[in-house]
Amino acid sequence: MQLQISPSLRHVTVLPGKGVRDFIKVKVGTRRVSYRMVFYSLLFMTFLLRFVFVLTAMDTIDGENKCSTIGCVGKRLGPRIWGRRPESMNVPEEIYRVLEENQDPEDTQEASEVPQSLEEFIAEMKSNKSDLRTFTLRLKSMVSVMEQRTRAAKIQEYLYRHIASSSIPKQLHCLALKLANEHSTNAGARLQLPAPECVPFLVDNSFFHFVLASDNVLAASVVASSLIRNSLRPEKVVLHIITDRKTYSSMQAWFSLHPLTPAIIEVKGLHHFDWLTKGKVPVLEAMEKDQKVRSQFRGGSSAIVATNTEKPYVIASKLQALSPKYNSVMNHIRIHLPELFPSLNKVVFLDDDIVVQTDLSPLWDIDMEGNVNGAVETCRGDDNFVMSKRFKSYLNFSNPLISENFDPDECAWAYGMNIFDLEAWRKTNISATYHYWLQKNLKSDLSLWQLGTLPPGLIAFHGHVHIIDPFWHMLGLGYQENTSIADAERAGVIHFNGRAKPWLEIAFPHLRPLWAKYVNFSDKFIKTCHIRAS
């Protein structure tokens, strides 16, 4: 079959195939209905539909709040034409108005009258067939009650953690007493540490010297054991343990009865350093004043928790400021390392809540480039919760004394595993700067910073820090449980900084084994005091 259309579009001729010459002539109509007009109309409609399609697609890419006039018409009419509801509908303005307005006392509802779950709320709304205002008010009341309960529960959690972390567990108290008794009755627990023939090595700079300040025997034993067991040359390791007078006999008894040969262990009490006992030591004076000011300024844990206006995380930080460790001489003593070890050129300082998982001798090969403190920075890393600390995280930049001298966005660094070049330190005024800012903070009623030794350390060592690879120091195992075992095992040193210390009941169960594997739970002192792996 053949189709022939006349040039004027007025006649259409249909010719049958197979040679048949008969034809059918169809008269289309008068000029009032022109096929040319129809053709151009179809062409125009096709172009228009494509144009609308492009506009609608662009509106979809731009977002819900931007659309052209034609695009918006398409969006509104399209779902209705096809019998569908729009994918998203705007929240009625009435809901926003009710949520933002001040609550009328008559509309205020007791907690017992508010639905206790989403299911109860939905069932109530369906049964009462409430209007929009009633729906919004009930929803607002329900969310408010839940918010208050969540806040109260969070504050209680922080308070319990504060109490748990501030108290000495009876197992650790038992261990200290048992060892002190052993020290008084057993000559083997009173051995000179180190042995007389090893004393010259204490000032030999060809050895790897580590310093640990602690009043926790169990924690110190884990640091020492993990350090030496992972060392490739333990015979070159010298560990200087500094403790206070009350813990000295227990600490000496433990390391006398549990030698870590071939490493060299020295145990000294603060009372053995003459310059600390004679005259006035600025850091000790500051600590004494700090304890008095802090107790008056904070008002104790009960006053902090009773605050109804502050957010839970602010209350948590104030509770943490009451922690005894922030008033402990063990925490402040590191600022006196050049005086404590006048013959040494370089030491690595270790906190007692760390675990060493690799050989640390390569730290002595790091070129400090004339800096005093080798540390891991804490503003970059995969863990945004832990590795997001800058100066503004620790110092109060609303105080002009801080804002005029420091940059809030400058990267902070970590205490816990630090390389200290004591030779370079002695050429600076770092210790004097530390004491100066401690006094400034006390005179300002602790308004420059709240927590411990890191803020004045950030100030004192400012401009004297050499950043080292984060492999050497992994943080946060004591205040967040998102750290995976696999990531922790890859780190050279892991740090249980935070309240959840591994020797406490509040420790994170999946992280505690990394610490517990360095405790000999079959030891008679450990067993007697019921210290268990979990």
Short mmCIF file of C-alpha atoms in Angstrom, two decimals:
data_model
loop_
_atom_site.label_atom_id
_atom_site.label_comp_id
_atom_site.label_asym_id
_atom_site.label_seq_id
_atom_site.Cartn_x
_atom_site.Cartn_y
_atom_site.Cartn_z
CA MET A 1 0.00 0.00 0.00
CA GLN A 2 1.21 3.52 -0.89
CA LEU A 3 0.26 6.82 0.74
CA GLN A 4 0.36 10.03 -1.26
CA ILE A 5 -0.24 13.47 0.27
CA SER A 6 -0.89 16.48 -1.92
CA PRO A 7 1.38 19.55 -1.50
CA SER A 8 -1.57 21.54 -0.15
CA LEU A 9 -2.32 18.82 2.42
CA ARG A 10 -5.96 18.84 1.21
CA HIS A 11 -5.99 15.36 -0.40
CA VAL A 12 -4.68 12.00 0.81
CA THR A 13 -4.52 9.19 -1.78
CA VAL A 14 -4.24 5.56 -0.70
CA LEU A 15 -2.98 3.21 -3.46
CA PRO A 16 -3.39 -0.55 -2.93
CA GLY A 17 -0.31 -2.63 -3.69
CA LYS A 18 0.22 -5.53 -6.17
CA GLY A 19 -0.27 -3.39 -9.29
CA VAL A 20 -3.92 -2.56 -8.70
CA ARG A 21 -4.41 0.97 -10.08
CA ASP A 22 -7.73 1.65 -8.41
CA PHE A 23 -7.41 4.18 -5.70
CA ILE A 24 -9.38 5.67 -2.91
CA LYS A 25 -9.49 9.43 -2.81
CA VAL A 26 -10.28 11.02 0.56
CA LYS A 27 -11.30 14.63 0.78
CA VAL A 28 -9.98 15.90 4.02
CA GLY A 29 -12.00 19.00 4.51
CA THR A 30 -12.13 22.66 3.94
CA ARG A 31 -9.36 25.11 4.48
CA ARG A 32 -10.70 25.82 7.98
CA VAL A 33 -9.03 22.61 9.22
CA SER A 34 -5.56 22.64 7.69
CA TYR A 35 -3.33 19.61 8.08
CA ARG A 36 -0.44 21.97 7.91
CA MET A 37 -1.80 23.66 11.00
CA VAL A 38 -2.20 20.29 12.71
CA PHE A 39 1.33 19.32 11.75
CA TYR A 40 2.84 22.51 13.11
CA SER A 41 0.66 22.26 16.22
CA LEU A 42 1.95 18.78 16.93
CA LEU A 43 5.49 19.97 16.31
CA PHE A 44 5.00 22.87 18.73
CA MET A 45 3.47 20.65 21.42
CA THR A 46 6.35 18.21 21.11
CA PHE A 47 8.83 21.04 21.65
CA LEU A 48 6.80 22.42 24.58
CA LEU A 49 6.62 19.03 26.31
CA ARG A 50 10.36 18.62 25.97
CA PHE A 51 10.88 22.14 27.39
CA VAL A 52 8.65 21.39 30.41
CA PHE A 53 10.49 18.12 30.95
CA VAL A 54 13.87 19.90 31.00
CA LEU A 55 12.61 22.56 33.44
CA THR A 56 11.16 19.94 35.77
CA ALA A 57 14.40 17.97 35.71
CA MET A 58 16.38 21.12 36.55
CA ASP A 59 14.02 21.95 39.41
CA THR A 60 14.50 18.47 40.82
CA ILE A 61 18.28 18.86 40.70
CA ASP A 62 18.13 22.35 42.31
CA GLY A 63 16.08 21.08 45.25
CA GLU A 64 12.64 21.30 46.74
CA ASN A 65 12.73 25.02 47.54
CA LYS A 66 13.68 26.28 44.05
CA CYS A 67 11.49 25.85 41.01
CA SER A 68 10.32 27.82 37.98
CA THR A 69 6.65 28.69 37.41
CA ILE A 70 6.12 25.93 34.84
CA GLY A 71 8.17 23.51 36.89
CA CYS A 72 6.14 24.20 40.02
CA VAL A 73 2.89 23.75 38.09
CA GLY A 74 4.20 20.42 36.83
CA LYS A 75 5.14 19.36 40.31
CA ARG A 76 1.77 20.28 41.73
CA LEU A 77 -0.43 18.95 38.95
CA GLY A 78 1.64 15.93 37.91
CA PRO A 79 0.97 13.75 40.99
CA ARG A 80 -2.74 14.68 40.90
CA ILE A 81 -3.10 13.86 37.19
CA TRP A 82 -1.54 10.47 37.69
CA GLY A 83 -3.39 9.81 40.93
CA ARG A 84 -0.32 9.93 43.17
CA ARG A 85 0.53 11.96 46.28
CA PRO A 86 3.64 14.16 46.27
CA GLU A 87 6.75 12.48 47.63
CA SER A 88 7.20 15.18 50.27
CA MET A 89 4.72 17.62 51.77
CA ASN A 90 5.58 20.78 53.64
CA VAL A 91 4.88 20.93 57.37
CA PRO A 92 1.92 23.27 57.98
CA GLU A 93 2.92 26.68 59.30
CA GLU A 94 0.51 26.18 62.20
CA ILE A 95 2.74 23.44 63.60
CA TYR A 96 5.78 25.72 63.56
CA ARG A 97 3.81 28.48 65.23
CA VAL A 98 2.57 26.24 68.05
CA LEU A 99 6.02 24.72 68.61
CA GLU A 100 7.68 28.15 68.83
CA GLU A 101 5.12 29.91 71.02
CA ASN A 102 5.48 30.01 74.79
CA GLN A 103 3.57 27.27 76.56
CA ASP A 104 0.31 28.40 78.13
CA PRO A 105 0.10 27.28 81.79
CA GLU A 106 -3.30 25.77 81.01
CA ASP A 107 -1.75 23.70 78.22
CA THR A 108 1.07 22.44 80.44
CA GLN A 109 0.63 18.76 81.23
CA GLU A 110 1.99 16.58 83.98
CA ALA A 111 4.53 13.94 83.01
CA SER A 112 2.12 11.22 84.07
CA GLU A 113 -0.50 12.52 81.59
CA VAL A 114 1.87 12.53 78.62
CA PRO A 115 2.03 9.43 76.39
CA GLN A 116 4.99 7.31 77.38
CA SER A 117 5.72 5.92 73.93
CA LEU A 118 5.15 6.65 70.26
CA GLU A 119 2.59 3.85 70.05
CA GLU A 120 0.52 5.38 72.88
CA PHE A 121 0.68 8.79 71.21
CA ILE A 122 -0.52 7.46 67.83
CA ALA A 123 -3.33 5.46 69.45
CA GLU A 124 -4.51 8.52 71.40
CA MET A 125 -4.50 10.75 68.32
CA LYS A 126 -6.47 8.20 66.31
CA SER A 127 -9.08 7.59 69.01
CA ASN A 128 -9.68 11.28 69.84
CA LYS A 129 -9.42 12.52 66.24
CA SER A 130 -7.62 15.61 67.54
CA ASP A 131 -7.21 18.84 65.58
CA LEU A 132 -3.81 20.10 64.44
CA ARG A 133 -3.21 22.34 67.47
CA THR A 134 -4.00 19.58 69.97
CA PHE A 135 -1.81 17.18 68.03
CA THR A 136 1.13 19.61 68.12
CA LEU A 137 0.70 20.48 71.81
CA ARG A 138 0.61 16.82 72.83
CA LEU A 139 3.64 16.09 70.70
CA LYS A 140 5.49 19.07 72.19
CA SER A 141 4.67 17.97 75.75
CA MET A 142 5.77 14.44 75.03
CA VAL A 143 9.13 15.55 73.55
CA SER A 144 9.71 17.98 76.47
CA VAL A 145 9.16 15.28 79.08
CA MET A 146 11.40 12.85 77.23
CA GLU A 147 14.08 15.54 76.93
CA GLN A 148 13.99 16.23 80.68
CA ARG A 149 14.24 12.55 81.52
CA THR A 150 17.12 12.04 79.09
CA ARG A 151 18.99 15.01 80.56
CA ALA A 152 18.49 13.75 84.11
CA ALA A 153 19.64 10.24 83.16
CA LYS A 154 22.71 11.61 81.37
CA ILE A 155 23.68 13.74 84.36
CA GLN A 156 23.24 10.77 86.70
CA GLU A 157 25.48 8.72 84.43
CA TYR A 158 28.17 11.40 84.53
CA LEU A 159 27.87 11.65 88.32
CA TYR A 160 28.22 7.88 88.81
CA ARG A 161 31.20 7.79 86.45
CA HIS A 162 32.77 10.68 88.36
CA ILE A 163 32.34 8.84 91.66
CA ALA A 164 33.64 5.58 90.20
CA SER A 165 36.70 7.21 88.63
CA SER A 166 37.51 9.37 91.67
CA SER A 167 37.37 6.57 94.21
CA ILE A 168 40.12 4.01 94.82
CA PRO A 169 38.74 0.51 94.12
CA LYS A 170 39.04 -1.77 97.14
CA GLN A 171 41.11 -4.22 95.08
CA LEU A 172 43.79 -1.56 94.44
CA HIS A 173 43.65 -0.42 98.07
CA CYS A 174 44.08 -4.04 99.14
CA LEU A 175 47.09 -4.47 96.83
CA ALA A 176 48.81 -1.38 98.22
CA LEU A 177 48.26 -2.53 101.82
CA LYS A 178 49.45 -6.09 101.15
CA LEU A 179 52.61 -4.84 99.48
CA ALA A 180 53.28 -2.29 102.22
CA ASN A 181 52.99 -5.08 104.79
CA GLU A 182 55.33 -7.24 102.71
CA HIS A 183 57.80 -4.37 102.58
CA SER A 184 57.89 -4.15 106.36
CA THR A 185 58.21 -7.90 107.00
CA ASN A 186 60.17 -9.27 104.04
CA ALA A 187 63.76 -8.20 103.38
CA GLY A 188 63.36 -9.38 99.78
CA ALA A 189 60.77 -6.64 99.27
CA ARG A 190 63.24 -3.97 100.37
CA LEU A 191 65.94 -4.58 97.79
CA GLN A 192 67.83 -1.59 96.48
CA LEU A 193 66.47 -0.66 93.07
CA PRO A 194 68.45 -0.88 90.94
CA ALA A 195 71.22 -3.18 92.15
CA PRO A 196 74.44 -1.32 93.13
CA GLU A 197 76.30 -2.51 90.01
CA CYS A 198 73.61 -0.97 87.78
CA VAL A 199 73.55 2.46 89.44
CA PRO A 200 75.99 4.04 86.91
CA PHE A 201 73.56 3.19 84.10
CA LEU A 202 70.99 5.57 85.62
CA VAL A 203 72.92 8.53 84.19
CA ASP A 204 74.32 6.84 81.08
CA ASN A 205 72.91 8.61 78.01
CA SER A 206 73.67 5.62 75.77
CA PHE A 207 70.67 3.87 77.39
CA PHE A 208 66.99 4.44 76.63
CA HIS A 209 65.60 6.33 79.62
CA PHE A 210 61.86 6.27 80.38
CA VAL A 211 60.14 8.16 83.20
CA LEU A 212 56.88 7.06 84.83
CA ALA A 213 55.21 9.08 87.61
CA SER A 214 52.47 7.13 89.38
CA ASP A 215 50.91 6.32 92.74
CA ASN A 216 49.08 3.28 91.29
CA VAL A 217 51.11 0.07 91.69
CA LEU A 218 48.97 -2.06 89.38
CA ALA A 219 48.96 0.56 86.61
CA ALA A 220 52.72 1.08 86.91
CA SER A 221 53.31 -2.68 86.68
CA VAL A 222 51.41 -2.85 83.38
CA VAL A 223 53.35 0.07 81.87
CA ALA A 224 56.67 -1.47 82.93
CA SER A 225 55.76 -4.98 81.79
CA SER A 226 54.41 -3.87 78.39
CA LEU A 227 57.42 -1.59 77.81
CA ILE A 228 60.03 -4.26 78.49
CA ARG A 229 58.22 -7.24 76.92
CA ASN A 230 57.93 -5.34 73.63
CA SER A 231 61.46 -3.95 73.66
CA LEU A 232 63.96 -5.40 71.16
CA ARG A 233 66.84 -4.46 73.46
CA PRO A 234 65.50 -4.69 77.03
CA GLU A 235 69.04 -4.69 78.44
CA LYS A 236 69.34 -1.06 77.27
CA VAL A 237 66.08 0.07 78.90
CA VAL A 238 66.14 2.16 82.09
CA LEU A 239 62.76 2.88 83.69
CA HIS A 240 62.71 5.63 86.34
CA ILE A 241 59.55 5.30 88.48
CA ILE A 242 58.65 8.30 90.63
CA THR A 243 55.97 7.97 93.29
CA ASP A 244 54.80 9.74 96.44
CA ARG A 245 55.77 8.92 100.02
CA LYS A 246 52.67 6.88 100.87
CA THR A 247 53.04 4.60 97.84
CA TYR A 248 56.83 4.28 97.88
CA SER A 249 57.07 1.14 100.05
CA SER A 250 54.33 -0.66 98.05
CA MET A 251 55.94 0.30 94.72
CA GLN A 252 59.39 -0.82 95.85
CA ALA A 253 58.02 -4.11 97.21
CA TRP A 254 56.29 -4.91 93.90
CA PHE A 255 59.33 -4.31 91.69
CA SER A 256 61.68 -5.98 94.18
CA LEU A 257 59.55 -9.13 94.13
CA HIS A 258 58.79 -8.91 90.38
CA PRO A 259 62.11 -8.05 88.68
CA LEU A 260 62.01 -7.26 84.97
CA THR A 261 65.56 -8.21 84.11
CA PRO A 262 67.57 -7.47 82.05
CA ALA A 263 65.94 -4.01 82.12
CA ILE A 264 66.95 -1.60 84.88
CA ILE A 265 64.20 -0.33 87.20
CA GLU A 266 64.63 2.61 89.57
CA VAL A 267 61.98 3.43 92.17
CA LYS A 268 62.23 6.81 93.90
CA GLY A 269 59.88 8.75 96.13
CA LEU A 270 59.45 12.50 95.87
CA HIS A 271 60.87 12.77 99.38
CA HIS A 272 64.20 11.53 97.98
CA PHE A 273 64.67 14.74 95.98
CA ASP A 274 66.18 17.28 98.35
CA TRP A 275 65.25 20.34 96.29
CA LEU A 276 61.57 19.33 96.49
CA THR A 277 61.62 19.18 100.28
CA LYS A 278 63.67 22.33 100.89
CA GLY A 279 62.30 25.78 100.22
CA LYS A 280 59.31 26.66 98.08
CA VAL A 281 58.57 24.80 94.87
CA PRO A 282 56.22 26.86 92.63
CA VAL A 283 54.26 23.92 91.27
CA LEU A 284 53.59 22.50 94.75
CA GLU A 285 52.44 25.90 95.99
CA ALA A 286 50.18 26.28 92.97
CA MET A 287 48.68 22.84 93.54
CA GLU A 288 47.82 23.67 97.14
CA LYS A 289 46.14 26.94 96.14
CA ASP A 290 44.44 25.28 93.19
CA GLN A 291 42.82 22.69 95.46
CA LYS A 292 41.36 25.40 97.73
CA VAL A 293 40.15 27.63 94.91
CA ARG A 294 38.68 24.71 92.96
CA SER A 295 36.63 23.47 95.93
CA GLN A 296 35.25 26.96 96.59
CA PHE A 297 34.69 27.84 92.95
CA ARG A 298 32.98 24.60 91.96
CA GLY A 299 30.96 24.06 95.11
CA GLY A 300 31.33 20.28 94.96
CA SER A 301 29.65 17.68 92.80
CA SER A 302 26.20 18.15 94.37
CA ALA A 303 26.16 21.85 93.42
CA ILE A 304 27.27 21.07 89.88
CA VAL A 305 24.61 18.43 89.31
CA ALA A 306 21.88 20.66 90.80
CA THR A 307 22.30 23.16 87.95
CA ASN A 308 19.20 23.10 85.74
CA THR A 309 20.36 25.45 83.00
CA GLU A 310 23.65 23.93 81.84
CA LYS A 311 23.94 21.23 79.24
CA PRO A 312 25.00 17.73 80.35
CA TYR A 313 28.40 17.86 78.63
CA VAL A 314 29.22 21.11 80.47
CA ILE A 315 28.29 19.47 83.77
CA ALA A 316 30.46 16.49 82.81
CA SER A 317 33.49 18.73 82.24
CA LYS A 318 32.98 20.45 85.61
CA LEU A 319 32.72 17.09 87.36
CA GLN A 320 35.88 16.00 85.63
CA ALA A 321 37.61 19.14 86.93
CA LEU A 322 36.99 17.82 90.46
CA SER A 323 38.92 14.62 89.73
CA PRO A 324 41.72 14.09 92.28
CA LYS A 325 44.26 13.42 89.52
CA TYR A 326 44.15 17.10 88.53
CA ASN A 327 45.42 17.97 91.99
CA SER A 328 47.95 15.14 92.08
CA VAL A 329 51.62 15.99 92.24
CA MET A 330 52.18 13.01 89.92
CA ASN A 331 50.37 14.93 87.20
CA HIS A 332 52.38 18.14 87.61
CA ILE A 333 55.82 16.70 88.31
CA ARG A 334 56.73 16.35 84.61
CA ILE A 335 57.34 20.10 84.40
CA HIS A 336 60.40 19.52 86.64
CA LEU A 337 62.04 16.78 84.56
CA PRO A 338 65.23 18.81 83.87
CA GLU A 339 65.75 19.24 87.63
CA LEU A 340 64.76 15.65 88.46
CA PHE A 341 67.28 14.20 85.99
CA PRO A 342 70.08 16.76 85.65
CA SER A 343 72.50 14.31 83.99
CA LEU A 344 70.18 13.04 81.25
CA ASN A 345 69.88 14.54 77.77
CA LYS A 346 66.66 12.90 76.57
CA VAL A 347 63.83 10.94 78.19
CA VAL A 348 60.46 9.53 77.15
CA PHE A 349 57.72 10.33 79.66
CA LEU A 350 54.90 7.80 80.06
CA ASP A 351 51.54 8.16 81.83
CA ASP A 352 50.41 5.25 83.98
CA ASP A 353 47.23 4.66 81.92
CA ILE A 354 49.09 3.69 78.74
CA VAL A 355 50.05 0.30 77.29
CA VAL A 356 53.18 -0.08 75.14
CA GLN A 357 52.70 -2.42 72.18
CA THR A 358 55.94 -1.98 70.23
CA ASP A 359 59.65 -1.28 70.64
CA LEU A 360 60.08 2.40 71.55
CA SER A 361 63.82 2.69 70.95
CA PRO A 362 63.26 4.34 67.49
CA LEU A 363 61.98 7.40 69.36
CA TRP A 364 65.61 8.27 70.12
CA ASP A 365 66.34 8.43 66.38
CA ILE A 366 63.73 11.15 65.74
CA ASP A 367 65.27 14.49 64.86
CA MET A 368 63.55 16.99 67.15
CA GLU A 369 64.89 19.92 65.07
CA GLY A 370 65.82 21.83 68.20
CA ASN A 371 62.39 21.44 69.83
CA VAL A 372 61.83 20.29 73.41
CA ASN A 373 58.66 18.21 73.29
CA GLY A 374 57.93 15.45 70.76
CA ALA A 375 54.19 14.76 70.78
CA VAL A 376 51.29 13.55 68.66
CA GLU A 377 48.92 16.31 67.52
CA THR A 378 45.23 15.86 68.30
CA CYS A 379 43.40 17.83 65.62
CA ARG A 380 43.73 15.44 62.67
CA GLY A 381 42.79 11.79 62.36
CA ASP A 382 40.15 9.27 61.40
CA ASP A 383 38.40 9.48 64.77
CA ASN A 384 36.70 12.90 64.66
CA PHE A 385 35.53 12.56 68.25
CA VAL A 386 39.01 12.07 69.72
CA MET A 387 41.24 13.78 67.17
CA SER A 388 39.45 17.13 66.99
CA LYS A 389 41.16 19.02 69.81
CA ARG A 390 42.52 22.51 69.27
CA PHE A 391 43.56 25.24 71.71
CA LYS A 392 39.93 26.37 71.95
CA SER A 393 39.04 22.91 73.32
CA TYR A 394 41.09 23.59 76.47
CA LEU A 395 41.54 27.34 76.89
CA ASN A 396 38.86 29.96 77.52
CA PHE A 397 39.13 32.35 74.58
CA SER A 398 36.41 34.60 75.96
CA ASN A 399 39.07 35.79 78.39
CA PRO A 400 41.17 38.54 76.75
CA LEU A 401 44.33 37.24 78.41
CA ILE A 402 43.99 34.06 76.34
CA SER A 403 42.50 35.52 73.14
CA GLU A 404 45.24 38.17 72.85
CA ASN A 405 48.08 35.65 73.09
CA PHE A 406 46.95 32.47 71.34
CA ASP A 407 45.15 31.20 68.24
CA PRO A 408 41.96 29.22 69.07
CA ASP A 409 42.35 27.06 65.95
CA GLU A 410 45.92 26.05 66.62
CA CYS A 411 46.28 22.28 66.83
CA ALA A 412 46.64 20.81 70.32
CA TRP A 413 48.93 17.90 71.18
CA ALA A 414 48.76 15.05 73.67
CA TYR A 415 50.35 14.30 77.02
CA GLY A 416 50.84 10.62 77.82
CA MET A 417 53.76 9.57 75.62
CA ASN A 418 56.18 12.43 75.07
CA ILE A 419 59.82 12.69 74.01
CA PHE A 420 61.55 15.41 76.04
CA ASP A 421 64.91 16.81 74.95
CA LEU A 422 66.12 17.91 78.38
CA GLU A 423 69.25 19.50 76.94
CA ALA A 424 67.16 21.83 74.76
CA TRP A 425 64.67 22.35 77.61
CA ARG A 426 67.34 23.76 79.92
CA LYS A 427 67.99 26.54 77.40
CA THR A 428 64.38 27.78 77.57
CA ASN A 429 62.06 29.38 80.13
CA ILE A 430 59.36 26.69 79.75
CA SER A 431 59.14 25.82 83.46
CA ALA A 432 58.91 29.49 84.50
CA THR A 433 56.20 30.10 81.87
CA TYR A 434 54.24 27.12 83.22
CA HIS A 435 54.31 28.47 86.76
CA TYR A 436 53.46 32.00 85.60
CA TRP A 437 50.26 30.86 83.87
CA LEU A 438 49.28 28.62 86.78
CA GLN A 439 49.32 31.68 89.01
CA LYS A 440 47.36 33.71 86.43
CA ASN A 441 44.65 31.04 86.33
CA LEU A 442 44.39 30.94 90.12
CA LYS A 443 44.10 34.73 90.36
CA SER A 444 41.31 34.67 87.75
CA ASP A 445 39.28 32.07 89.71
CA LEU A 446 40.14 29.30 87.22
CA SER A 447 38.64 31.28 84.34
CA LEU A 448 41.53 30.65 81.90
CA TRP A 449 41.01 26.86 81.88
CA GLN A 450 39.35 24.20 84.01
CA LEU A 451 41.17 20.91 83.59
CA GLY A 452 44.54 19.77 84.83
CA THR A 453 48.01 20.05 83.36
CA LEU A 454 47.50 20.01 79.59
CA PRO A 455 46.23 23.63 79.21
CA PRO A 456 49.26 25.17 81.00
CA GLY A 457 51.42 22.65 79.11
CA LEU A 458 50.01 23.88 75.78
CA ILE A 459 50.96 27.40 76.81
CA ALA A 460 54.39 26.63 78.28
CA PHE A 461 55.57 24.44 75.39
CA HIS A 462 54.08 26.74 72.75
CA GLY A 463 56.60 27.02 69.92
CA HIS A 464 58.71 24.15 71.31
CA VAL A 465 56.73 21.12 70.06
CA HIS A 466 57.84 18.68 67.36
CA ILE A 467 54.93 16.67 65.90
CA ILE A 468 55.56 12.93 65.64
CA ASP A 469 53.72 10.17 63.79
CA PRO A 470 50.30 9.31 65.35
CA PHE A 471 51.34 5.64 65.32
CA TRP A 472 53.28 6.32 68.50
CA HIS A 473 50.31 7.43 70.56
CA MET A 474 46.65 6.43 70.15
CA LEU A 475 44.25 8.33 72.41
CA GLY A 476 40.72 8.07 73.71
CA LEU A 477 40.39 4.48 74.96
CA GLY A 478 39.12 5.72 78.32
CA TYR A 479 36.36 8.07 77.21
CA GLN A 480 34.80 6.61 74.07
CA GLU A 481 34.11 3.03 73.05
CA ASN A 482 34.10 3.45 69.27
CA THR A 483 37.74 2.45 68.99
CA SER A 484 38.01 -0.96 67.35
CA ILE A 485 40.36 -3.66 68.59
CA ALA A 486 41.97 -3.88 65.15
CA ASP A 487 42.83 -0.15 65.13
CA ALA A 488 44.09 -0.25 68.72
CA GLU A 489 46.34 -3.23 68.07
CA ARG A 490 48.04 -1.39 65.20
CA ALA A 491 49.15 1.49 67.45
CA GLY A 492 52.56 1.61 69.11
CA VAL A 493 51.16 3.03 72.37
CA ILE A 494 47.50 3.07 73.42
CA HIS A 495 46.28 5.55 75.99
CA PHE A 496 43.27 4.97 78.26
CA ASN A 497 42.85 8.69 78.89
CA GLY A 498 39.41 9.49 80.27
CA ARG A 499 37.35 8.17 83.16
CA ALA A 500 37.02 4.55 82.01
CA LYS A 501 40.42 3.39 83.22
CA PRO A 502 41.12 -0.28 82.46
CA TRP A 503 41.49 -1.17 86.15
CA LEU A 504 38.00 0.16 86.97
CA GLU A 505 34.61 -1.53 86.66
CA ILE A 506 33.50 1.15 84.21
CA ALA A 507 36.20 0.20 81.69
CA PHE A 508 34.96 -0.65 78.19
CA PRO A 509 34.83 -4.48 78.11
CA HIS A 510 36.12 -4.93 74.57
CA LEU A 511 39.16 -2.67 75.18
CA ARG A 512 40.16 -3.88 78.65
CA PRO A 513 41.87 -7.10 77.42
CA LEU A 514 44.52 -4.96 75.68
CA TRP A 515 45.58 -3.84 79.16
CA ALA A 516 44.73 -6.97 81.14
CA LYS A 517 47.04 -9.25 79.13
CA TYR A 518 49.99 -7.64 80.92
CA VAL A 519 48.64 -8.53 84.37
CA ASN A 520 49.60 -11.89 85.88
CA PHE A 521 46.31 -12.89 87.47
CA SER A 522 47.91 -15.99 89.01
CA ASP A 523 50.25 -13.82 91.13
CA LYS A 524 49.60 -14.31 94.86
CA PHE A 525 49.07 -10.59 95.57
CA ILE A 526 46.72 -10.21 92.62
CA LYS A 527 44.70 -13.29 93.60
CA THR A 528 44.55 -12.36 97.29
CA CYS A 529 43.04 -8.96 96.42
CA HIS A 530 40.53 -10.52 93.97
CA ILE A 531 41.78 -8.59 90.96
CA ARG A 532 40.26 -10.36 87.97
CA ALA A 533 40.60 -10.18 84.21
CA SER A 534 36.98 -9.03 83.76
#
